[in-house]
Short mmCIF file of C-alpha atoms and ligand atoms in Angstrom, two decimals:
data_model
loop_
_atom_site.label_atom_id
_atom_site.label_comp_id
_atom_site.label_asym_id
_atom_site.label_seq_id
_atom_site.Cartn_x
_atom_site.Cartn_y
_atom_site.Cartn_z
CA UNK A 11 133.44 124.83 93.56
CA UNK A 12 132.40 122.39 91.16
CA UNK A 13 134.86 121.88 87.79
CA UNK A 14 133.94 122.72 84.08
CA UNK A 15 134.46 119.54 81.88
CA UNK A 16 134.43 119.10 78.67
CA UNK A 17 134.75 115.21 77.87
CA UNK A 18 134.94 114.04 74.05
CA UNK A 19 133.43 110.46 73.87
CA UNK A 20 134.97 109.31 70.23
CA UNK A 21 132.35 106.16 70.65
CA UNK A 22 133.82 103.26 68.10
CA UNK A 23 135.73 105.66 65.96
CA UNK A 24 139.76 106.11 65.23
CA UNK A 25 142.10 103.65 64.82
CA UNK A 26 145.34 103.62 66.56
CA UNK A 27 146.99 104.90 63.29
CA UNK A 28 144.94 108.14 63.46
CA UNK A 29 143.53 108.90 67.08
CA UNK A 30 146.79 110.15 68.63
CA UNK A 31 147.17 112.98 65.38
CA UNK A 32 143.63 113.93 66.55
CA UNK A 33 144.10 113.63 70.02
CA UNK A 34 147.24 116.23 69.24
CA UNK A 35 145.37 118.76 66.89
CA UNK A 36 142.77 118.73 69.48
CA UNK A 37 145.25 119.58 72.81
CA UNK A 38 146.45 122.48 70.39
CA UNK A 39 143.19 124.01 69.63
CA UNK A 40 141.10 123.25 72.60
CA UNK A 41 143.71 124.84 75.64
CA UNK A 42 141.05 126.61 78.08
CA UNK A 43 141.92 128.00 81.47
CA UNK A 44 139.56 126.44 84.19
CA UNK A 45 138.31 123.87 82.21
CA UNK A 46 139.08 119.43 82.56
CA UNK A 47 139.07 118.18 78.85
CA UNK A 48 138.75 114.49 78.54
CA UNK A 49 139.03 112.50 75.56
CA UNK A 50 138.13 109.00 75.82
CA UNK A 51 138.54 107.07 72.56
CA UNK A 52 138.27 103.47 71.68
CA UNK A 53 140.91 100.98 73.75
CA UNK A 54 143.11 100.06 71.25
CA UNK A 55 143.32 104.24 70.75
CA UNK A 56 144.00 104.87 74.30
CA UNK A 57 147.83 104.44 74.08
CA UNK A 58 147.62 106.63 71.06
CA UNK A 59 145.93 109.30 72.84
CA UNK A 60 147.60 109.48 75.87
CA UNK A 61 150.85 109.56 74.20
CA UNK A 62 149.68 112.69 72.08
CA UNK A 63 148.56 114.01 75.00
CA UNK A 64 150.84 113.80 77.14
CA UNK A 65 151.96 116.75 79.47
CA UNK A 66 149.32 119.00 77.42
CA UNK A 67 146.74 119.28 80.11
CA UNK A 68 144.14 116.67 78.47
CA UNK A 69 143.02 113.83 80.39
CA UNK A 70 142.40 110.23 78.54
CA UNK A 71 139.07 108.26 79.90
CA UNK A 72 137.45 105.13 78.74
CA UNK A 73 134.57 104.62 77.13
CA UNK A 74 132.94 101.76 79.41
CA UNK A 75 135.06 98.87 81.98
CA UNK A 76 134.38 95.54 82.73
CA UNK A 77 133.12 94.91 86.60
CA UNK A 78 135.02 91.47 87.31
CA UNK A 79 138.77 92.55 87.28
CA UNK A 80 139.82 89.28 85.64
CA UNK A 81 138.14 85.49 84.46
CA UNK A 82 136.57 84.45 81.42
CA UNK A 83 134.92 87.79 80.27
CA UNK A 84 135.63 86.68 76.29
CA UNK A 85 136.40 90.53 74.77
CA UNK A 86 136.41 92.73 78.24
CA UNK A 87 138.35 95.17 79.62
CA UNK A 88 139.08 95.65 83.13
CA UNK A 89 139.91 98.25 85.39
CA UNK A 90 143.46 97.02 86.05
CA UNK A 91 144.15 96.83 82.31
CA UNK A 92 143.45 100.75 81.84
CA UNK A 93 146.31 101.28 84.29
CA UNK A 94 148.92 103.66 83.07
CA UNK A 95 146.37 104.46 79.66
CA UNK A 96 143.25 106.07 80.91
CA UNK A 97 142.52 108.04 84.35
CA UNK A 98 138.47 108.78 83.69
CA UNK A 99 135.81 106.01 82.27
CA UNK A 100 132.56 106.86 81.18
CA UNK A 101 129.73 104.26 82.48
CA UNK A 102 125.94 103.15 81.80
CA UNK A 103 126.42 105.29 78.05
CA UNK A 104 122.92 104.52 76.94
CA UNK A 105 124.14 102.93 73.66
CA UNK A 106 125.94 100.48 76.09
CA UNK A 107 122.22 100.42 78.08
CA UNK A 108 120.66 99.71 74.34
CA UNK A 109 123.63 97.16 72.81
CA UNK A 110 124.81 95.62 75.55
CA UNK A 111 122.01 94.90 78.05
CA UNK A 112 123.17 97.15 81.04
CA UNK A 113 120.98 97.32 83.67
CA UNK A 114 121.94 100.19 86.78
CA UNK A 115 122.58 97.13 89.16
CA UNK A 116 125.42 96.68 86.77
CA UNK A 117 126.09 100.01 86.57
CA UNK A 118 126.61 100.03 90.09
CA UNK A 119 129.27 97.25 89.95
CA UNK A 120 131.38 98.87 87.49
CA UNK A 121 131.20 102.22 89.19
CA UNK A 122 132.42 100.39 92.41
CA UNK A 123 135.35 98.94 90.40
CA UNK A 124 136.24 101.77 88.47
CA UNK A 125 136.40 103.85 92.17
CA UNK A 126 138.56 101.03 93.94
CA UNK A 127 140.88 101.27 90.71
CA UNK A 128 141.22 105.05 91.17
CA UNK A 129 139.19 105.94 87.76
CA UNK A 130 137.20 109.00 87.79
CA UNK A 131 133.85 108.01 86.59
CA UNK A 132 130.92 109.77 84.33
CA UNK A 133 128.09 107.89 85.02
CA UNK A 134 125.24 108.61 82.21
CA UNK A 135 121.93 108.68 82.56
CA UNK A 136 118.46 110.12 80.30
CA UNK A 137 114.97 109.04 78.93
CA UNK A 138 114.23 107.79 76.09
CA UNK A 139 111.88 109.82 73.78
CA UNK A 140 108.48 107.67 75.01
CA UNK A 141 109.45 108.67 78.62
CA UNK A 142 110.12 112.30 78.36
CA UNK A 143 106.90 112.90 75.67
CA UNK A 144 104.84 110.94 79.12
CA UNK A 145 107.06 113.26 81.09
CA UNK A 146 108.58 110.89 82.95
CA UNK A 147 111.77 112.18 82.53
CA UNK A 148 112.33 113.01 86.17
CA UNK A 149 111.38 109.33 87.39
CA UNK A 150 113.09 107.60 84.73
CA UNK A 151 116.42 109.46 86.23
CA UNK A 152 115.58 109.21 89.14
CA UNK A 153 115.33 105.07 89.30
CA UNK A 154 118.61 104.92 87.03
CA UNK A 155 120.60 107.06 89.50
CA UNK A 156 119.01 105.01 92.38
CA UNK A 157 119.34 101.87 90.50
CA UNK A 158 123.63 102.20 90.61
CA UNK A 159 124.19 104.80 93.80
CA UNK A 160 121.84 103.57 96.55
CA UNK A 161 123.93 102.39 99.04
CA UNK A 162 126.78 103.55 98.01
CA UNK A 163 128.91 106.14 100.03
CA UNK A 164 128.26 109.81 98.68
CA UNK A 165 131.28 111.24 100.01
CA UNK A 166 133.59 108.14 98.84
CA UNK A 167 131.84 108.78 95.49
CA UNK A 168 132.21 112.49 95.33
CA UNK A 169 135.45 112.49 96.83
CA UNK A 170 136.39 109.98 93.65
CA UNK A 171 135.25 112.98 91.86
CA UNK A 172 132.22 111.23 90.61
CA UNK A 173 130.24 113.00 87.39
CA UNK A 174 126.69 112.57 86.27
CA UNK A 175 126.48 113.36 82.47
CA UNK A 176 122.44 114.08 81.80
CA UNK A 177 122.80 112.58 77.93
CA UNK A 178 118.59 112.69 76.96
CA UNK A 179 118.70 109.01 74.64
CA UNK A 180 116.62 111.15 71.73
CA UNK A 181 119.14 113.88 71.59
CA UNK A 182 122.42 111.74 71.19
CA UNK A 183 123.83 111.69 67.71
CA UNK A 184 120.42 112.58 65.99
CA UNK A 185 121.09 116.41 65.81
CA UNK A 186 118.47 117.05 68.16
CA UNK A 187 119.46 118.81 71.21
CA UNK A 188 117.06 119.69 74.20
CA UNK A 189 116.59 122.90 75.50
CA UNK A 190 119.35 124.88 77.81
CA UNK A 191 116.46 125.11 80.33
CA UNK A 192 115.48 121.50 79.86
CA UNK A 193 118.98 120.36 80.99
CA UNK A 194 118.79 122.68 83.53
CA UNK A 195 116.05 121.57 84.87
CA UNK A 196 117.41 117.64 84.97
CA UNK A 197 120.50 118.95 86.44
CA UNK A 198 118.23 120.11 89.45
CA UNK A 199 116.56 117.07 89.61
CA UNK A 200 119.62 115.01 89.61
CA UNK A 201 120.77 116.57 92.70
CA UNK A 202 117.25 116.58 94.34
CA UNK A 203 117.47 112.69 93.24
CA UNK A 204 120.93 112.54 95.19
CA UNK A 205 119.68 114.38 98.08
CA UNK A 206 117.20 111.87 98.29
CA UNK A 207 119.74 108.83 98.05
CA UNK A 208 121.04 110.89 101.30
CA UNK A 209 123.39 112.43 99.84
CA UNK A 210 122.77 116.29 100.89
CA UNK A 211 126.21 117.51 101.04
CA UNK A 212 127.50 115.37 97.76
CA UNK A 213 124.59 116.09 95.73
CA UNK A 214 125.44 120.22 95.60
CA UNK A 215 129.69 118.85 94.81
CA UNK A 216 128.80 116.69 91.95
CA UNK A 217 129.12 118.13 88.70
CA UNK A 218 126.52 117.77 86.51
CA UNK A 219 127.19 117.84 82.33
CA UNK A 220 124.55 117.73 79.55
CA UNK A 221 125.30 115.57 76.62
CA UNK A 222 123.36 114.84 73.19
CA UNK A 223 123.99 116.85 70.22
CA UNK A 224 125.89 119.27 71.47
CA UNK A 225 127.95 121.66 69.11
CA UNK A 226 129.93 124.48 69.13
CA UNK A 227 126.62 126.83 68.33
CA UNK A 228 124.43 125.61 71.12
CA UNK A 229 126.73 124.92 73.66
CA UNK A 230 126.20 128.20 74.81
CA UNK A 231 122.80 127.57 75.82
CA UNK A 232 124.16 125.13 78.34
CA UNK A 233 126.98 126.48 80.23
CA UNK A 234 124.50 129.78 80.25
CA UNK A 235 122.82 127.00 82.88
CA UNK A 236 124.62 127.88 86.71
CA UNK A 237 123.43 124.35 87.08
CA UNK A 238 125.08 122.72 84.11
CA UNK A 239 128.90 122.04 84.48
CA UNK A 240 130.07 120.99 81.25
CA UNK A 241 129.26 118.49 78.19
CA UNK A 242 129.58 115.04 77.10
CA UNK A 243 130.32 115.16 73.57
CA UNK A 244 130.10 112.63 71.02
CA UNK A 245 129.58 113.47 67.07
CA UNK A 246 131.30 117.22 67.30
CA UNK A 247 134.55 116.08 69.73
CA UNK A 248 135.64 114.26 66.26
CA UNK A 249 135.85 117.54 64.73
CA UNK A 250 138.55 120.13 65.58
CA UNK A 251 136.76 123.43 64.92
CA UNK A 252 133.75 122.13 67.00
CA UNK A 253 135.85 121.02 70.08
CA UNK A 254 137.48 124.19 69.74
CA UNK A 255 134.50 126.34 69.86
CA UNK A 256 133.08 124.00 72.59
CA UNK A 257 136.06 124.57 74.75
CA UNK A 258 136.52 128.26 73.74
CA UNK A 259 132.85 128.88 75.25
CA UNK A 260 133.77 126.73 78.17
CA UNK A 261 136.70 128.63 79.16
CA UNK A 262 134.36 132.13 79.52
CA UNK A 263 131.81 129.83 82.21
CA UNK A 264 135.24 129.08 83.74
CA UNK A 265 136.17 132.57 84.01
CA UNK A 266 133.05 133.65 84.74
CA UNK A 267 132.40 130.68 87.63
CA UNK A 268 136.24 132.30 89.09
CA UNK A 269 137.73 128.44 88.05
CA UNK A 270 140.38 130.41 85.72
CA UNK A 271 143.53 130.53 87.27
C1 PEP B 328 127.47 110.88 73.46
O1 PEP B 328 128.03 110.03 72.78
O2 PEP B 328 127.51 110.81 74.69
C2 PEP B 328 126.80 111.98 72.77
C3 PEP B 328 126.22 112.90 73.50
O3 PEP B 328 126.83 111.96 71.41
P1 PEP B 328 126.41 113.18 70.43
O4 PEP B 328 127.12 114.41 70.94
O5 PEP B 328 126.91 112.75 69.09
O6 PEP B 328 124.95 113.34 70.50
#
């Protein structure tokens, strides 16, 4: 049975004087039976976070890791140094893709690093506008999941509880969301893209989460998806009431999935 998760990606937002109050009024107003909430904030927040977090049932990720686990990486982060602070890292965001130059071969590394060091990773992928109006959508996937999982070992991965957040590059933080049935749609192609990677049995275990724009109005159009298993949310997880409705509608697909206990 494959988890609900909600995971709130703060992006470069917070300081360590304010993230763990958030983090708290957040754990307060977001409890849902049956459903993983993540919060992954900036590094120098993650202390903060965890802290206010702590023994409330929220889990603390990163937003991106390094893939050397020490050298002369001027300004990185490793996988050793999120030890003790952060137990979930988000990779290949596609603002990291666009800023930063990451390429899936990259990708790849990272994921293999964060998995040795025990991190539970979300591993993003989506089109760009130009691809999805060609509809390439499906392709353009379909290469970036190939480009960082081919040749890796599917039930290593999925046993690692490895996530694939569909996050659609012209729907993230422009207000824009796609369609319920759009990200349904990806969902299924992400796991026929798996299936193809060989990885049959993984492919139907790995949970699947749309992310771009969502809010606490139209998340309901996603978790209404049997083939969606949560959100990635950027913009809205800054905002109590919208985390709050997010998780409120997240704990009825829990229910409703039997993951309420
Ligand atoms: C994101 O940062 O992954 C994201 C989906 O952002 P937003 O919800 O603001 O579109």
């Amino acid at each position: 049975m494959r988890p609900i998760v909600i995971a709130a990606n703060w992006k470069m937002n917070t300081t360590p004087a304010d993230a763990g109050e958030l983090a708290g009024t957040i754990a307060s107003r977001t409890q849902a039976p049956g459903v993983t909430r993540v919060i992954c904030p900036p590094f120098v927040c993650l202390a903060a976070v965890r802290d206010a977090v702590a023994g409330r049932g929220v889990e603390v990720g990163a937003q991106d890791v390094h893939h050397e686990l020490a050298g002369a990486y001027t300004g990185e982060v490793s996988v050793p140094m999120l030890a003790g602070l952060a137990t979930w890292v988000i990779l290949g965001h596609s603002e990291r893709r666009a800023y930063a130059g990451e390429t899936d071969e990259l990708i790849g590394r990272k994921l293999d690093r964060a998995v040795a060091g025990g991190l539970r990773p979300i591993l993003c992928v989506g089109e760009v506008l130009a691809e999805r109006e060609a509809g390439r959508e499906v392709e353009v996937v379909g290469a970036q999941l190939r480009g960082a999982l081919d040749g890796r070992d599917p039930q290593a991965l999925a046993a690692a509880g490895l996530v694939i957040a569909y996050e659609p590059v012209w729907a993230i933080g422009t207000g824009r969301n796609a369609r319920g049935a759009d990200a349904a749609a990806m969902a299924t192609a992400i796991r026929t893209s798996l299936a193809a990677l060989g990885w049959e049995s993984a492919a139907a275990e790995v949970p699947v989460l749309y992310g771009g724009s969502v809010t606490s109005t139209n998340i309901e159009e996603f978790l209404a998806e049997p083939g969606v298993d949560g959100a990635l949310v950027g913009g809205a997880s800054l905002k109590p009431d919208e985390i709050a409705g997010i998780c409120a509608r997240a704990a009825l697909t829990a229910a409703a999935r039997g993951l309420a206990s």
